[in-house]
Structure formats: C-alpha cells, structure tokens
Amino acid sequence: MMAIKEYTNDEVTVVWQPSLCIHSAKCVHGLGKVFDPNRKPWIDVSQATSEAIVEQVNKCPSGALSIKKQENTSMKTESVKVQLMSGGPLIIKGHCEVLDEEGHTQTKQSVAFCRCTKSANFPYCDGSHKNLGTVE
C-alpha cells in the first residue's frame, strides 16, 4: 500500500503521495515556506494562504501533491489538460480515472505517466528518465 500523508489548516488539506513524486521541485521553488524538504514535516500549511497553497499544489506535474476537498468548500472544476514533456513523462492535469490491468480504478487530479518504461513505479513516472538522456 502506498504511503499517503495529509497536512491540513482546517481550510485546505494537502495530500502527499511520495511514491508518485518525480522530484521536479516545483513546489519547493514556488512556495518554499510551505514546502521545505529540509524541515520535518516538510509541508507546513500554516506558512501561506489556502489560496496560494491550492494554486501551487495544482502546479505539481506528477500528482504527488493534491488537494482534498473540504466539505463546505467550493473548488472550481477544471478541464483535463494533457502535456507531453520533452524528454519526460506524459502529464495529465485535471480529474481523471486510471484503470489498471486488474480492473481497479484510481481517481487522480494530476498524474505523470512514464514514457521511458524504466520507472520503478510504472506506469507512473518516478524521474528515472533523467538518467537516460532523450525519451522519444
């Protein structure tokens, strides 16, 4: 079972799934006061507004970071966007369902699919392509 950690400030809950992280560091560079890998715990949602946190989490290319909707909180729905990263994964941003070989469905808000086939977390990207050079 994948480890999942949650961090909340009563307005917003950040969900972190470490096994999905491709270490792009967009979170750290975009909102370093909240996302600091040198601190334990590395996510501190008290360091920024809920709006800023949601905006930054939505930039996570792999879906390792996501927002859990709170009751009584309205979150706008977004269209699904697909991005082919040069030399990297296929990124799907927006609500989607992933059906595995055994017929199990996982609901994702954002996901990075491996294209190099070297991921230890296949079909999801784990950043292994960085050691290979170019991915077609």
mmCIF file with all atom_site columns, C-alpha atoms in Angstrom:
data_model
loop_
_atom_site.group_PDB
_atom_site.id
_atom_site.type_symbol
_atom_site.label_atom_id
_atom_site.label_alt_id
_atom_site.label_comp_id
_atom_site.label_asym_id
_atom_site.label_entity_id
_atom_site.label_seq_id
_atom_site.pdbx_PDB_ins_code
_atom_site.Cartn_x
_atom_site.Cartn_y
_atom_site.Cartn_z
_atom_site.occupancy
_atom_site.B_iso_or_equiv
_atom_site.pdbx_formal_charge
_atom_site.auth_seq_id
_atom_site.auth_comp_id
_atom_site.auth_asym_id
_atom_site.auth_atom_id
_atom_site.pdbx_PDB_model_num
ATOM 1   C CA . MET A 1 1   ? 0.000   0.000  0.000   1.00 0.00 ? 1   MET A CA 1
ATOM 2   C CA . MET A 1 2   ? 1.258   3.465  -0.906  1.00 0.00 ? 2   MET A CA 1
ATOM 3   C CA . ALA A 1 3   ? 2.102   5.819  1.943   1.00 0.00 ? 3   ALA A CA 1
ATOM 4   C CA . ILE A 1 4   ? -0.146  8.870  1.892   1.00 0.00 ? 4   ILE A CA 1
ATOM 5   C CA . LYS A 1 5   ? 0.317   11.854 4.189   1.00 0.00 ? 5   LYS A CA 1
ATOM 6   C CA . GLU A 1 6   ? -2.095  14.709 4.814   1.00 0.00 ? 6   GLU A CA 1
ATOM 7   C CA . TYR A 1 7   ? -1.441  18.221 6.100   1.00 0.00 ? 7   TYR A CA 1
ATOM 8   C CA . THR A 1 8   ? -4.377  20.497 6.962   1.00 0.00 ? 8   THR A CA 1
ATOM 9   C CA . ASN A 1 9   ? -5.064  24.028 8.151   1.00 0.00 ? 9   ASN A CA 1
ATOM 10  C CA . ASP A 1 10  ? -8.838  23.481 8.545   1.00 0.00 ? 10  ASP A CA 1
ATOM 11  C CA . GLU A 1 11  ? -9.499  25.220 5.222   1.00 0.00 ? 11  GLU A CA 1
ATOM 12  C CA . VAL A 1 12  ? -7.451  23.058 2.908   1.00 0.00 ? 12  VAL A CA 1
ATOM 13  C CA . THR A 1 13  ? -5.797  19.650 3.154   1.00 0.00 ? 13  THR A CA 1
ATOM 14  C CA . VAL A 1 14  ? -2.661  18.902 1.138   1.00 0.00 ? 14  VAL A CA 1
ATOM 15  C CA . VAL A 1 15  ? -2.336  15.215 0.300   1.00 0.00 ? 15  VAL A CA 1
ATOM 16  C CA . TRP A 1 16  ? 1.179   13.937 -0.427  1.00 0.00 ? 16  TRP A CA 1
ATOM 17  C CA . GLN A 1 17  ? 1.792   10.593 -2.141  1.00 0.00 ? 17  GLN A CA 1
ATOM 18  C CA . PRO A 1 18  ? 5.598   10.182 -2.091  1.00 0.00 ? 18  PRO A CA 1
ATOM 19  C CA . SER A 1 19  ? 5.592   7.229  -4.485  1.00 0.00 ? 19  SER A CA 1
ATOM 20  C CA . LEU A 1 20  ? 4.213   9.462  -7.261  1.00 0.00 ? 20  LEU A CA 1
ATOM 21  C CA . CYS A 1 21  ? 6.778   12.243 -6.826  1.00 0.00 ? 21  CYS A CA 1
ATOM 22  C CA . ILE A 1 22  ? 9.101   12.847 -9.801  1.00 0.00 ? 22  ILE A CA 1
ATOM 23  C CA . HIS A 1 23  ? 11.154  15.418 -7.825  1.00 0.00 ? 23  HIS A CA 1
ATOM 24  C CA . SER A 1 24  ? 10.535  18.335 -10.175 1.00 0.00 ? 24  SER A CA 1
ATOM 25  C CA . ALA A 1 25  ? 10.774  20.625 -7.097  1.00 0.00 ? 25  ALA A CA 1
ATOM 26  C CA . LYS A 1 26  ? 8.089   22.943 -8.479  1.00 0.00 ? 26  LYS A CA 1
ATOM 27  C CA . CYS A 1 27  ? 6.520   23.018 -5.013  1.00 0.00 ? 27  CYS A CA 1
ATOM 28  C CA . VAL A 1 28  ? 9.793   23.915 -3.286  1.00 0.00 ? 28  VAL A CA 1
ATOM 29  C CA . HIS A 1 29  ? 10.710  26.633 -5.802  1.00 0.00 ? 29  HIS A CA 1
ATOM 30  C CA . GLY A 1 30  ? 7.174   28.011 -5.999  1.00 0.00 ? 30  GLY A CA 1
ATOM 31  C CA . LEU A 1 31  ? 6.239   28.129 -2.302  1.00 0.00 ? 31  LEU A CA 1
ATOM 32  C CA . GLY A 1 32  ? 9.343   27.317 -0.264  1.00 0.00 ? 32  GLY A CA 1
ATOM 33  C CA . LYS A 1 33  ? 7.859   28.474 3.039   1.00 0.00 ? 33  LYS A CA 1
ATOM 34  C CA . VAL A 1 34  ? 5.242   25.718 2.800   1.00 0.00 ? 34  VAL A CA 1
ATOM 35  C CA . PHE A 1 35  ? 7.301   23.051 1.008   1.00 0.00 ? 35  PHE A CA 1
ATOM 36  C CA . ASP A 1 36  ? 10.734  22.727 2.647   1.00 0.00 ? 36  ASP A CA 1
ATOM 37  C CA . PRO A 1 37  ? 12.468  19.337 2.241   1.00 0.00 ? 37  PRO A CA 1
ATOM 38  C CA . ASN A 1 38  ? 14.964  20.265 4.985   1.00 0.00 ? 38  ASN A CA 1
ATOM 39  C CA . ARG A 1 39  ? 12.192  20.560 7.592   1.00 0.00 ? 39  ARG A CA 1
ATOM 40  C CA . LYS A 1 40  ? 10.235  17.818 9.366   1.00 0.00 ? 40  LYS A CA 1
ATOM 41  C CA . PRO A 1 41  ? 7.447   17.626 8.451   1.00 0.00 ? 41  PRO A CA 1
ATOM 42  C CA . TRP A 1 42  ? 8.424   19.069 5.103   1.00 0.00 ? 42  TRP A CA 1
ATOM 43  C CA . ILE A 1 43  ? 4.947   20.507 4.431   1.00 0.00 ? 43  ILE A CA 1
ATOM 44  C CA . ASP A 1 44  ? 3.685   23.277 6.736   1.00 0.00 ? 44  ASP A CA 1
ATOM 45  C CA . VAL A 1 45  ? 0.326   24.626 5.539   1.00 0.00 ? 45  VAL A CA 1
ATOM 46  C CA . SER A 1 46  ? 0.385   27.398 8.162   1.00 0.00 ? 46  SER A CA 1
ATOM 47  C CA . GLN A 1 47  ? 3.052   29.249 6.157   1.00 0.00 ? 47  GLN A CA 1
ATOM 48  C CA . ALA A 1 48  ? 0.800   30.595 3.356   1.00 0.00 ? 48  ALA A CA 1
ATOM 49  C CA . THR A 1 49  ? -2.806  31.316 2.494   1.00 0.00 ? 49  THR A CA 1
ATOM 50  C CA . SER A 1 50  ? -5.038  28.448 1.455   1.00 0.00 ? 50  SER A CA 1
ATOM 51  C CA . GLU A 1 51  ? -5.443  30.050 -1.971  1.00 0.00 ? 51  GLU A CA 1
ATOM 52  C CA . ALA A 1 52  ? -1.668  30.201 -2.503  1.00 0.00 ? 52  ALA A CA 1
ATOM 53  C CA . ILE A 1 53  ? -1.292  26.582 -1.404  1.00 0.00 ? 53  ILE A CA 1
ATOM 54  C CA . VAL A 1 54  ? -4.039  25.361 -3.760  1.00 0.00 ? 54  VAL A CA 1
ATOM 55  C CA . GLU A 1 55  ? -2.523  27.342 -6.631  1.00 0.00 ? 55  GLU A CA 1
ATOM 56  C CA . GLN A 1 56  ? 0.939   25.832 -6.017  1.00 0.00 ? 56  GLN A CA 1
ATOM 57  C CA . VAL A 1 57  ? -0.296  22.265 -5.489  1.00 0.00 ? 57  VAL A CA 1
ATOM 58  C CA . ASN A 1 58  ? -2.164  22.476 -8.803  1.00 0.00 ? 58  ASN A CA 1
ATOM 59  C CA . LYS A 1 59  ? 1.239   23.006 -10.486 1.00 0.00 ? 59  LYS A CA 1
ATOM 60  C CA . CYS A 1 60  ? 2.547   19.618 -9.298  1.00 0.00 ? 60  CYS A CA 1
ATOM 61  C CA . PRO A 1 61  ? 3.251   17.751 -12.560 1.00 0.00 ? 61  PRO A CA 1
ATOM 62  C CA . SER A 1 62  ? 3.067   14.220 -11.149 1.00 0.00 ? 62  SER A CA 1
ATOM 63  C CA . GLY A 1 63  ? 0.026   14.431 -8.910  1.00 0.00 ? 63  GLY A CA 1
ATOM 64  C CA . ALA A 1 64  ? 2.115   13.535 -5.866  1.00 0.00 ? 64  ALA A CA 1
ATOM 65  C CA . LEU A 1 65  ? 0.614   16.635 -4.261  1.00 0.00 ? 65  LEU A CA 1
ATOM 66  C CA . SER A 1 66  ? -3.127  17.135 -4.391  1.00 0.00 ? 66  SER A CA 1
ATOM 67  C CA . ILE A 1 67  ? -5.864  18.947 -2.526  1.00 0.00 ? 67  ILE A CA 1
ATOM 68  C CA . LYS A 1 68  ? -8.548  17.120 -0.604  1.00 0.00 ? 68  LYS A CA 1
ATOM 69  C CA . LYS A 1 69  ? -11.796 18.983 -0.911  1.00 0.00 ? 69  LYS A CA 1
ATOM 70  C CA . GLN A 1 70  ? -13.215 20.103 2.408   1.00 0.00 ? 70  GLN A CA 1
ATOM 71  C CA . GLU A 1 71  ? -16.930 19.994 2.998   1.00 0.00 ? 71  GLU A CA 1
ATOM 72  C CA . ASN A 1 72  ? -18.481 23.458 2.692   1.00 0.00 ? 72  ASN A CA 1
ATOM 73  C CA . THR A 1 73  ? -15.609 24.474 0.409   1.00 0.00 ? 73  THR A CA 1
ATOM 74  C CA . SER A 1 74  ? -16.262 25.110 -3.242  1.00 0.00 ? 74  SER A CA 1
ATOM 75  C CA . MET A 1 75  ? -13.489 24.203 -5.624  1.00 0.00 ? 75  MET A CA 1
ATOM 76  C CA . LYS A 1 76  ? -13.876 25.083 -9.285  1.00 0.00 ? 76  LYS A CA 1
ATOM 77  C CA . THR A 1 77  ? -13.740 22.180 -11.700 1.00 0.00 ? 77  THR A CA 1
ATOM 78  C CA . GLU A 1 78  ? -11.095 22.322 -14.376 1.00 0.00 ? 78  GLU A CA 1
ATOM 79  C CA . SER A 1 79  ? -10.902 20.822 -17.811 1.00 0.00 ? 79  SER A CA 1
ATOM 80  C CA . VAL A 1 80  ? -8.484  17.950 -18.371 1.00 0.00 ? 80  VAL A CA 1
ATOM 81  C CA . LYS A 1 81  ? -5.177  19.004 -19.930 1.00 0.00 ? 81  LYS A CA 1
ATOM 82  C CA . VAL A 1 82  ? -2.620  16.635 -21.443 1.00 0.00 ? 82  VAL A CA 1
ATOM 83  C CA . GLN A 1 83  ? 1.004   17.734 -21.790 1.00 0.00 ? 83  GLN A CA 1
ATOM 84  C CA . LEU A 1 84  ? 3.845   15.800 -23.376 1.00 0.00 ? 84  LEU A CA 1
ATOM 85  C CA . MET A 1 85  ? 7.022   16.825 -21.545 1.00 0.00 ? 85  MET A CA 1
ATOM 86  C CA . SER A 1 86  ? 10.062  16.847 -23.818 1.00 0.00 ? 86  SER A CA 1
ATOM 87  C CA . GLY A 1 87  ? 12.335  14.026 -22.654 1.00 0.00 ? 87  GLY A CA 1
ATOM 88  C CA . GLY A 1 88  ? 9.967   13.210 -19.818 1.00 0.00 ? 88  GLY A CA 1
ATOM 89  C CA . PRO A 1 89  ? 6.543   11.930 -18.842 1.00 0.00 ? 89  PRO A CA 1
ATOM 90  C CA . LEU A 1 90  ? 3.070   12.422 -20.234 1.00 0.00 ? 90  LEU A CA 1
ATOM 91  C CA . ILE A 1 91  ? 1.286   14.738 -17.785 1.00 0.00 ? 91  ILE A CA 1
ATOM 92  C CA . ILE A 1 92  ? -2.478  14.667 -17.345 1.00 0.00 ? 92  ILE A CA 1
ATOM 93  C CA . LYS A 1 93  ? -3.854  17.576 -15.273 1.00 0.00 ? 93  LYS A CA 1
ATOM 94  C CA . GLY A 1 94  ? -7.474  17.536 -14.185 1.00 0.00 ? 94  GLY A CA 1
ATOM 95  C CA . HIS A 1 95  ? -9.845  14.954 -12.772 1.00 0.00 ? 95  HIS A CA 1
ATOM 96  C CA . CYS A 1 96  ? -9.285  11.554 -14.408 1.00 0.00 ? 96  CYS A CA 1
ATOM 97  C CA . GLU A 1 97  ? -9.691  7.884  -13.594 1.00 0.00 ? 97  GLU A CA 1
ATOM 98  C CA . VAL A 1 98  ? -6.857  5.413  -14.179 1.00 0.00 ? 98  VAL A CA 1
ATOM 99  C CA . LEU A 1 99  ? -7.865  1.793  -14.799 1.00 0.00 ? 99  LEU A CA 1
ATOM 100 C CA . ASP A 1 100 ? -5.095  -0.744 -14.043 1.00 0.00 ? 100 ASP A CA 1
ATOM 101 C CA . GLU A 1 101 ? -4.586  -4.210 -15.558 1.00 0.00 ? 101 GLU A CA 1
ATOM 102 C CA . GLU A 1 102 ? -6.580  -5.876 -12.763 1.00 0.00 ? 102 GLU A CA 1
ATOM 103 C CA . GLY A 1 103 ? -9.555  -3.595 -13.354 1.00 0.00 ? 103 GLY A CA 1
ATOM 104 C CA . HIS A 1 104 ? -9.003  -1.365 -10.308 1.00 0.00 ? 104 HIS A CA 1
ATOM 105 C CA . THR A 1 105 ? -9.759  2.320  -10.761 1.00 0.00 ? 105 THR A CA 1
ATOM 106 C CA . GLN A 1 106 ? -7.819  5.143  -9.115  1.00 0.00 ? 106 GLN A CA 1
ATOM 107 C CA . THR A 1 107 ? -9.119  8.694  -9.247  1.00 0.00 ? 107 THR A CA 1
ATOM 108 C CA . LYS A 1 108 ? -6.411  11.285 -9.867  1.00 0.00 ? 108 LYS A CA 1
ATOM 109 C CA . GLN A 1 109 ? -6.350  15.064 -10.049 1.00 0.00 ? 109 GLN A CA 1
ATOM 110 C CA . SER A 1 110 ? -2.981  15.067 -11.799 1.00 0.00 ? 110 SER A CA 1
ATOM 111 C CA . VAL A 1 111 ? -0.775  12.218 -12.947 1.00 0.00 ? 111 VAL A CA 1
ATOM 112 C CA . ALA A 1 112 ? 2.558   11.708 -14.735 1.00 0.00 ? 112 ALA A CA 1
ATOM 113 C CA . PHE A 1 113 ? 2.793   8.601  -16.905 1.00 0.00 ? 113 PHE A CA 1
ATOM 114 C CA . CYS A 1 114 ? 6.210   7.114  -17.655 1.00 0.00 ? 114 CYS A CA 1
ATOM 115 C CA . ARG A 1 115 ? 7.259   7.047  -21.322 1.00 0.00 ? 115 ARG A CA 1
ATOM 116 C CA . CYS A 1 116 ? 10.765  5.631  -20.877 1.00 0.00 ? 116 CYS A CA 1
ATOM 117 C CA . THR A 1 117 ? 9.475   2.354  -19.302 1.00 0.00 ? 117 THR A CA 1
ATOM 118 C CA . LYS A 1 118 ? 12.281  2.434  -16.683 1.00 0.00 ? 118 LYS A CA 1
ATOM 119 C CA . SER A 1 119 ? 10.171  3.675  -13.755 1.00 0.00 ? 119 SER A CA 1
ATOM 120 C CA . ALA A 1 120 ? 10.185  1.542  -10.613 1.00 0.00 ? 120 ALA A CA 1
ATOM 121 C CA . ASN A 1 121 ? 6.604   2.769  -10.171 1.00 0.00 ? 121 ASN A CA 1
ATOM 122 C CA . PHE A 1 122 ? 5.432   2.015  -13.731 1.00 0.00 ? 122 PHE A CA 1
ATOM 123 C CA . PRO A 1 123 ? 3.091   3.120  -15.305 1.00 0.00 ? 123 PRO A CA 1
ATOM 124 C CA . TYR A 1 124 ? 3.719   6.260  -13.258 1.00 0.00 ? 124 TYR A CA 1
ATOM 125 C CA . CYS A 1 125 ? 6.854   8.345  -13.740 1.00 0.00 ? 125 CYS A CA 1
ATOM 126 C CA . ASP A 1 126 ? 9.431   8.317  -10.932 1.00 0.00 ? 126 ASP A CA 1
ATOM 127 C CA . GLY A 1 127 ? 12.033  10.511 -12.657 1.00 0.00 ? 127 GLY A CA 1
ATOM 128 C CA . SER A 1 128 ? 14.136  7.599  -13.994 1.00 0.00 ? 128 SER A CA 1
ATOM 129 C CA . HIS A 1 129 ? 14.166  9.224  -17.448 1.00 0.00 ? 129 HIS A CA 1
ATOM 130 C CA . LYS A 1 130 ? 16.613  11.831 -16.112 1.00 0.00 ? 130 LYS A CA 1
ATOM 131 C CA . ASN A 1 131 ? 19.355  9.168  -16.191 1.00 0.00 ? 131 ASN A CA 1
ATOM 132 C CA . LEU A 1 132 ? 18.604  8.049  -19.755 1.00 0.00 ? 132 LEU A CA 1
ATOM 133 C CA . GLY A 1 133 ? 19.025  11.159 -21.850 1.00 0.00 ? 133 GLY A CA 1
ATOM 134 C CA . THR A 1 134 ? 16.379  11.651 -24.514 1.00 0.00 ? 134 THR A CA 1
ATOM 135 C CA . VAL A 1 135 ? 13.000  9.934  -24.413 1.00 0.00 ? 135 VAL A CA 1
ATOM 136 C CA . GLU A 1 136 ? 11.100  9.769  -27.707 1.00 0.00 ? 136 GLU A CA 1
#
